[in-house]
Amino acid sequence: MTAEVTPDRALRVLQRVVFPGADLDVVPLYVETHMDRGAAELAAEMATEALTGRRAANAGSVPVANAAVGEAQSIIRFGADVPAYLAEDAGPRRSAVISEGRRVSFATYFNAFPASYWRRWTTVDSVTLRIRLAGESTVILYRSTARGFSHPVETISVTSDEPETIERTLPLTPFIDGGWYWFDIVAGPRGTTLIEAEWVGLAEPAQAGRLSIGITTFNRPDFLLDLVRTLGDAPELQDLLDTVYVIDQGSNRVSNHPGFGDAAKKLGDRLQVIEQGNIGGSGGFSRAMDETVRAGRSDYVLLLDDDIKVDTEGIVRAATFADLTRRPTIVGGHMFSMYDRSLLHAFAEA
C-alpha cells in the first residue's frame, strides 16, 4: 500500500536512511547489530519498576554503548566496503551489504522515524517507507509507544535476487504522546544488499525552503576549516544552501590560516568571512542572522558552533521539518559528546 498522490499533495522525502562515514565510533547511531541489547535494558528497567513502584534511577539516561566495530563490520558493510556502482546509483552513504543469515536493525538515532514528532508539529499525517534492495531477505516493520514498548507491524519476504522496491504507508494517528517507526532486515543465504531506503510523506507541493548557515568562531581556525570542508563536500546541501557566514571574532584570523584557500574552494562565493571584535557567541550569531535577513535570499538561518562535527543529513532533515511545520517553528538540534561520540549530551531546542 502506498500513499495516494493528489493535485494538492505530493510525496516528499522526509528522511533518508544513511550510514556513517569514516568515523566508526558512531556506528550504533546508524545501525544496530547487537539485537538483544536494547530489549534486555528495557526488561531490566520494567522489572525494577514493577518491584519498587518507581523507575530506576538511571532510566532514560543510559548512554548508547559502542558496538564492537569489527563485529559490526563483519555483519554489515558500508562506505568504502560496498561496490562503487552502489554509490553511483543511490549516492554516497546510502547503501550497505548485509552478510548471509545476519540481522540488523535500524531502530537507531539516525535511521528510525520519529513518528510522534512529525504528528505533533507538522502537517504530515502518514509516512511511507520506501526500501530498494536486492537478494533474498526478510524485512520486519516495527513501531513503538511512548513507554518504550515495541511490536511488529508487518513482515515482508523478498525472494528475488534482482533489485526490488518495497513501499508501505503507515499512519501517524496512533502517535499521540510518543513513538517511532523502524525496520529490521534479515539477510538470506546469499546475503542482501540494501541499495537505499527513505521515509517519505504527503505534503503540499511547494518549493523547498533554502537556508544560510551562521558560524561564530574565536581562535579555532583548525576546527572551523574542518567544518567548512564538511559543508563544501556535501552534495545533499548543494541545492539547499545559500551562504555560509563565518563571524570571526578572534585575533587568530581564519582567513590567514594556510589551509583556508583549499578548505573554502568548494563553497566558493557562498562562503563569507566577516571579521569583527569579540562580542560573544550571541553577538556573532546575531550578526549572522542580520546578514541573512539583509541578503533576503534564505528562508532559514542555521546556527552552528565552530568546533563540531556535523552530519549534513541532519541539516537537510531540519530544513525539511521546518518546511512542513503547522506554523513557523524554531527547529533545534541535538548535541553528542565530543569524547564519547555516541553519547547524547544535550537536546537543545528540539
Short mmCIF file of N, CA and C in Angstrom, two decimals, residues 51-163:
data_model
loop_
_atom_site.label_atom_id
_atom_site.label_comp_id
_atom_site.label_asym_id
_atom_site.label_seq_id
_atom_site.Cartn_x
_atom_site.Cartn_y
_atom_site.Cartn_z
N LEU A 51 8.80 -4.00 40.71
CA LEU A 51 9.13 -4.41 42.07
C LEU A 51 9.10 -3.25 43.06
N THR A 52 9.53 -2.08 42.61
CA THR A 52 9.69 -0.95 43.53
C THR A 52 8.61 0.11 43.39
N GLY A 53 7.88 0.08 42.29
CA GLY A 53 6.87 1.09 42.06
C GLY A 53 7.42 2.40 41.54
N ARG A 54 8.71 2.44 41.24
CA ARG A 54 9.30 3.66 40.69
C ARG A 54 10.34 3.28 39.65
N ARG A 55 10.63 4.22 38.79
CA ARG A 55 11.60 3.98 37.72
C ARG A 55 13.00 3.88 38.28
N ALA A 56 13.84 3.11 37.60
CA ALA A 56 15.24 3.01 38.00
C ALA A 56 15.89 4.38 37.95
N ALA A 57 16.85 4.60 38.84
CA ALA A 57 17.47 5.93 38.96
C ALA A 57 18.11 6.38 37.67
N ASN A 58 18.65 5.45 36.91
CA ASN A 58 19.33 5.83 35.67
C ASN A 58 18.49 5.59 34.44
N ALA A 59 17.19 5.32 34.62
CA ALA A 59 16.33 5.07 33.46
C ALA A 59 16.28 6.30 32.58
N GLY A 60 16.38 6.08 31.30
CA GLY A 60 16.30 7.18 30.34
C GLY A 60 17.61 7.91 30.16
N SER A 61 18.64 7.56 30.95
CA SER A 61 19.91 8.25 30.80
C SER A 61 21.04 7.30 30.44
N VAL A 62 20.68 6.09 30.01
CA VAL A 62 21.70 5.11 29.65
C VAL A 62 22.33 5.51 28.33
N PRO A 63 23.64 5.70 28.27
CA PRO A 63 24.26 6.09 27.01
C PRO A 63 24.22 4.96 26.00
N VAL A 64 24.28 5.33 24.73
CA VAL A 64 24.35 4.33 23.68
C VAL A 64 25.73 3.69 23.74
N ALA A 65 25.79 2.39 23.98
CA ALA A 65 27.08 1.72 24.10
C ALA A 65 27.73 1.59 22.73
N ASN A 66 29.05 1.63 22.71
CA ASN A 66 29.76 1.46 21.45
C ASN A 66 29.67 0.01 20.99
N ALA A 67 29.33 -0.20 19.73
CA ALA A 67 29.32 -1.55 19.18
C ALA A 67 30.75 -2.01 18.97
N ALA A 68 30.95 -3.31 18.99
CA ALA A 68 32.25 -3.86 18.63
C ALA A 68 32.41 -3.65 17.13
N VAL A 69 33.31 -2.73 16.77
CA VAL A 69 33.39 -2.30 15.38
C VAL A 69 33.71 -3.46 14.46
N GLY A 70 34.64 -4.32 14.85
CA GLY A 70 34.99 -5.45 14.00
C GLY A 70 33.80 -6.35 13.74
N GLU A 71 33.02 -6.63 14.79
CA GLU A 71 31.85 -7.49 14.63
C GLU A 71 30.80 -6.82 13.76
N ALA A 72 30.57 -5.52 13.99
CA ALA A 72 29.57 -4.81 13.20
C ALA A 72 29.93 -4.84 11.72
N GLN A 73 31.21 -4.60 11.40
CA GLN A 73 31.63 -4.57 10.01
C GLN A 73 31.61 -5.94 9.36
N SER A 74 31.63 -7.01 10.17
CA SER A 74 31.51 -8.35 9.59
C SER A 74 30.06 -8.69 9.30
N ILE A 75 29.13 -8.00 9.95
CA ILE A 75 27.71 -8.24 9.74
C ILE A 75 27.15 -7.36 8.63
N ILE A 76 27.55 -6.10 8.62
CA ILE A 76 27.07 -5.16 7.60
C ILE A 76 28.23 -4.30 7.14
N ARG A 77 28.36 -4.15 5.83
CA ARG A 77 29.46 -3.37 5.26
C ARG A 77 28.87 -2.17 4.53
N PHE A 78 29.50 -1.02 4.71
CA PHE A 78 29.02 0.20 4.08
C PHE A 78 30.22 1.08 3.77
N GLY A 79 29.96 2.24 3.18
CA GLY A 79 31.05 3.15 2.85
C GLY A 79 31.96 2.58 1.78
N ALA A 80 33.26 2.61 2.04
CA ALA A 80 34.25 2.14 1.07
C ALA A 80 34.18 0.64 0.86
N ASP A 81 33.46 -0.08 1.73
CA ASP A 81 33.39 -1.54 1.63
C ASP A 81 32.26 -2.04 0.74
N VAL A 82 31.50 -1.15 0.12
CA VAL A 82 30.44 -1.58 -0.80
C VAL A 82 30.89 -1.30 -2.23
N PRO A 83 30.35 -2.04 -3.20
CA PRO A 83 30.74 -1.81 -4.60
C PRO A 83 30.51 -0.37 -5.03
N ALA A 84 31.40 0.14 -5.86
CA ALA A 84 31.35 1.54 -6.27
C ALA A 84 30.06 1.88 -7.01
N TYR A 85 29.49 0.90 -7.74
CA TYR A 85 28.29 1.21 -8.51
C TYR A 85 27.11 1.58 -7.62
N LEU A 86 27.11 1.11 -6.37
CA LEU A 86 26.01 1.45 -5.47
C LEU A 86 26.04 2.94 -5.12
N ALA A 87 27.23 3.46 -4.85
CA ALA A 87 27.34 4.89 -4.56
C ALA A 87 26.96 5.73 -5.77
N GLU A 88 27.29 5.24 -6.96
CA GLU A 88 26.92 5.96 -8.17
C GLU A 88 25.41 5.93 -8.40
N ASP A 89 24.79 4.82 -8.01
CA ASP A 89 23.35 4.65 -8.22
C ASP A 89 22.53 5.41 -7.19
N ALA A 90 22.82 5.18 -5.91
CA ALA A 90 21.99 5.74 -4.84
C ALA A 90 22.59 6.97 -4.18
N GLY A 91 23.88 7.21 -4.40
CA GLY A 91 24.55 8.32 -3.73
C GLY A 91 25.38 7.81 -2.57
N PRO A 92 26.35 8.61 -2.11
CA PRO A 92 27.21 8.17 -1.01
C PRO A 92 26.44 7.98 0.28
N ARG A 93 26.87 7.01 1.07
CA ARG A 93 26.34 6.76 2.42
C ARG A 93 24.92 6.19 2.41
N ARG A 94 24.42 5.72 1.29
CA ARG A 94 23.05 5.23 1.24
C ARG A 94 22.95 3.71 1.25
N SER A 95 24.01 3.01 0.86
CA SER A 95 23.92 1.57 0.60
C SER A 95 24.75 0.76 1.59
N ALA A 96 24.38 -0.53 1.72
CA ALA A 96 25.11 -1.44 2.60
C ALA A 96 24.89 -2.87 2.14
N VAL A 97 25.84 -3.73 2.47
CA VAL A 97 25.75 -5.15 2.17
C VAL A 97 25.67 -5.90 3.49
N ILE A 98 24.62 -6.70 3.67
CA ILE A 98 24.39 -7.45 4.91
C ILE A 98 24.79 -8.89 4.68
N SER A 99 25.62 -9.43 5.56
CA SER A 99 26.14 -10.78 5.40
C SER A 99 25.03 -11.82 5.52
N GLU A 100 25.24 -12.96 4.88
CA GLU A 100 24.23 -14.01 4.83
C GLU A 100 23.80 -14.45 6.23
N GLY A 101 22.49 -14.55 6.41
CA GLY A 101 21.93 -15.04 7.65
C GLY A 101 21.96 -14.08 8.82
N ARG A 102 22.48 -12.87 8.63
CA ARG A 102 22.60 -11.93 9.74
C ARG A 102 21.43 -10.95 9.76
N ARG A 103 21.19 -10.42 10.94
CA ARG A 103 20.07 -9.49 11.13
C ARG A 103 20.60 -8.15 11.64
N VAL A 104 20.10 -7.07 11.05
CA VAL A 104 20.46 -5.73 11.50
C VAL A 104 19.17 -4.94 11.73
N SER A 105 19.26 -3.96 12.60
CA SER A 105 18.09 -3.14 12.92
C SER A 105 18.41 -1.68 12.67
N PHE A 106 17.39 -0.97 12.20
CA PHE A 106 17.50 0.47 12.00
C PHE A 106 16.67 1.22 13.05
N ALA A 107 16.52 0.58 14.22
CA ALA A 107 15.91 1.23 15.39
C ALA A 107 17.00 2.06 16.06
N THR A 108 17.49 3.05 15.34
CA THR A 108 18.64 3.82 15.78
C THR A 108 18.34 5.31 15.73
N TYR A 109 19.23 6.08 16.32
CA TYR A 109 19.03 7.52 16.41
C TYR A 109 18.83 8.16 15.04
N PHE A 110 19.67 7.82 14.08
CA PHE A 110 19.60 8.48 12.78
C PHE A 110 18.60 7.87 11.82
N ASN A 111 18.26 6.60 11.96
CA ASN A 111 17.51 5.95 10.90
C ASN A 111 16.11 5.49 11.26
N ALA A 112 15.74 5.48 12.54
CA ALA A 112 14.33 5.28 12.88
C ALA A 112 13.58 6.58 12.58
N PHE A 113 12.28 6.47 12.40
CA PHE A 113 11.48 7.65 12.06
C PHE A 113 10.72 8.12 13.29
N PRO A 114 10.95 9.37 13.76
CA PRO A 114 10.29 9.88 14.98
C PRO A 114 8.84 10.27 14.71
N ALA A 115 7.98 9.28 14.68
CA ALA A 115 6.60 9.47 14.23
C ALA A 115 5.84 10.50 15.07
N SER A 116 6.04 10.46 16.39
CA SER A 116 5.26 11.37 17.25
C SER A 116 5.63 12.83 17.01
N TYR A 117 6.91 13.10 16.73
CA TYR A 117 7.32 14.48 16.44
C TYR A 117 6.64 14.98 15.17
N TRP A 118 6.64 14.16 14.14
CA TRP A 118 6.03 14.58 12.88
C TRP A 118 4.52 14.75 13.04
N ARG A 119 3.89 13.89 13.83
CA ARG A 119 2.45 14.02 14.05
C ARG A 119 2.13 15.31 14.81
N ARG A 120 2.94 15.62 15.82
CA ARG A 120 2.66 16.75 16.70
C ARG A 120 2.89 18.10 16.02
N TRP A 121 3.95 18.23 15.23
CA TRP A 121 4.38 19.55 14.80
C TRP A 121 4.14 19.85 13.33
N THR A 122 3.87 18.83 12.50
CA THR A 122 3.80 19.07 11.06
C THR A 122 2.42 18.74 10.50
N THR A 123 2.26 19.02 9.22
CA THR A 123 1.01 18.74 8.51
C THR A 123 0.98 17.32 7.95
N VAL A 124 2.04 16.56 8.15
CA VAL A 124 2.11 15.19 7.63
C VAL A 124 1.28 14.26 8.51
N ASP A 125 0.40 13.45 7.91
CA ASP A 125 -0.44 12.55 8.70
C ASP A 125 -0.18 11.07 8.43
N SER A 126 0.73 10.78 7.51
CA SER A 126 1.16 9.40 7.28
C SER A 126 2.56 9.43 6.70
N VAL A 127 3.26 8.32 6.81
CA VAL A 127 4.61 8.24 6.29
C VAL A 127 4.74 6.95 5.48
N THR A 128 5.46 7.03 4.37
CA THR A 128 5.68 5.86 3.53
C THR A 128 7.15 5.45 3.61
N LEU A 129 7.38 4.20 3.98
CA LEU A 129 8.73 3.65 3.97
C LEU A 129 8.98 3.06 2.59
N ARG A 130 10.03 3.53 1.94
CA ARG A 130 10.40 3.04 0.61
C ARG A 130 11.79 2.42 0.70
N ILE A 131 11.89 1.13 0.43
CA ILE A 131 13.16 0.41 0.51
C ILE A 131 13.46 -0.23 -0.84
N ARG A 132 14.68 -0.06 -1.32
CA ARG A 132 15.13 -0.75 -2.53
C ARG A 132 16.28 -1.66 -2.14
N LEU A 133 16.11 -2.95 -2.40
CA LEU A 133 17.13 -3.91 -2.02
C LEU A 133 17.22 -5.03 -3.04
N ALA A 134 18.26 -5.82 -2.93
CA ALA A 134 18.48 -6.95 -3.82
C ALA A 134 18.96 -8.13 -3.00
N GLY A 135 18.40 -9.31 -3.27
CA GLY A 135 18.80 -10.50 -2.54
C GLY A 135 17.69 -10.98 -1.62
N GLU A 136 17.59 -12.28 -1.49
CA GLU A 136 16.57 -12.87 -0.62
C GLU A 136 16.73 -12.34 0.80
N SER A 137 15.61 -11.92 1.39
CA SER A 137 15.68 -11.33 2.73
C SER A 137 14.29 -11.23 3.33
N THR A 138 14.25 -10.87 4.61
CA THR A 138 13.00 -10.58 5.31
C THR A 138 13.11 -9.20 5.91
N VAL A 139 12.10 -8.37 5.65
CA VAL A 139 12.04 -7.02 6.21
C VAL A 139 10.91 -6.99 7.23
N ILE A 140 11.21 -6.55 8.45
CA ILE A 140 10.21 -6.50 9.52
C ILE A 140 10.02 -5.05 9.93
N LEU A 141 8.79 -4.56 9.82
CA LEU A 141 8.47 -3.20 10.23
C LEU A 141 8.01 -3.21 11.68
N TYR A 142 8.45 -2.21 12.45
CA TYR A 142 8.10 -2.10 13.86
C TYR A 142 7.58 -0.70 14.17
N ARG A 143 6.87 -0.61 15.28
CA ARG A 143 6.51 0.68 15.86
C ARG A 143 6.65 0.57 17.37
N SER A 144 6.82 1.72 18.03
CA SER A 144 6.94 1.73 19.48
C SER A 144 5.93 2.71 20.07
N THR A 145 5.80 2.67 21.40
CA THR A 145 4.91 3.57 22.11
C THR A 145 5.74 4.53 22.96
N ALA A 146 5.05 5.47 23.60
CA ALA A 146 5.74 6.44 24.45
C ALA A 146 6.42 5.77 25.64
N ARG A 147 5.94 4.61 26.07
CA ARG A 147 6.53 3.90 27.21
C ARG A 147 7.66 2.97 26.79
N GLY A 148 7.98 2.93 25.51
CA GLY A 148 9.09 2.11 25.06
C GLY A 148 8.72 0.72 24.61
N PHE A 149 7.43 0.36 24.67
CA PHE A 149 7.02 -0.94 24.18
C PHE A 149 7.05 -0.94 22.65
N SER A 150 7.46 -2.05 22.06
CA SER A 150 7.51 -2.14 20.61
C SER A 150 6.83 -3.41 20.14
N HIS A 151 6.30 -3.38 18.93
CA HIS A 151 5.70 -4.58 18.36
C HIS A 151 5.78 -4.51 16.84
N PRO A 152 5.81 -5.68 16.18
CA PRO A 152 5.92 -5.69 14.72
C PRO A 152 4.63 -5.22 14.07
N VAL A 153 4.77 -4.52 12.96
CA VAL A 153 3.64 -4.05 12.17
C VAL A 153 3.38 -4.98 10.99
N GLU A 154 4.46 -5.41 10.33
CA GLU A 154 4.33 -6.28 9.16
C GLU A 154 5.67 -6.95 8.88
N THR A 155 5.60 -8.17 8.38
CA THR A 155 6.79 -8.89 7.94
C THR A 155 6.68 -9.10 6.43
N ILE A 156 7.72 -8.71 5.71
CA ILE A 156 7.72 -8.74 4.25
C ILE A 156 8.84 -9.66 3.78
N SER A 157 8.51 -10.63 2.93
CA SER A 157 9.51 -11.54 2.39
C SER A 157 9.92 -11.09 0.99
N VAL A 158 11.21 -11.06 0.76
CA VAL A 158 11.76 -10.72 -0.56
C VAL A 158 12.45 -11.97 -1.09
N THR A 159 12.04 -12.44 -2.25
CA THR A 159 12.56 -13.71 -2.77
C THR A 159 13.44 -13.55 -4.00
N SER A 160 13.49 -12.35 -4.58
CA SER A 160 14.24 -12.15 -5.81
C SER A 160 15.64 -11.63 -5.51
N ASP A 161 16.61 -12.06 -6.32
CA ASP A 161 17.96 -11.53 -6.21
C ASP A 161 18.11 -10.24 -7.00
N GLU A 162 17.11 -9.91 -7.82
CA GLU A 162 17.14 -8.67 -8.59
C GLU A 162 16.67 -7.50 -7.71
N PRO A 163 17.10 -6.28 -8.00
CA PRO A 163 16.64 -5.13 -7.21
C PRO A 163 15.12 -5.04 -7.17
#
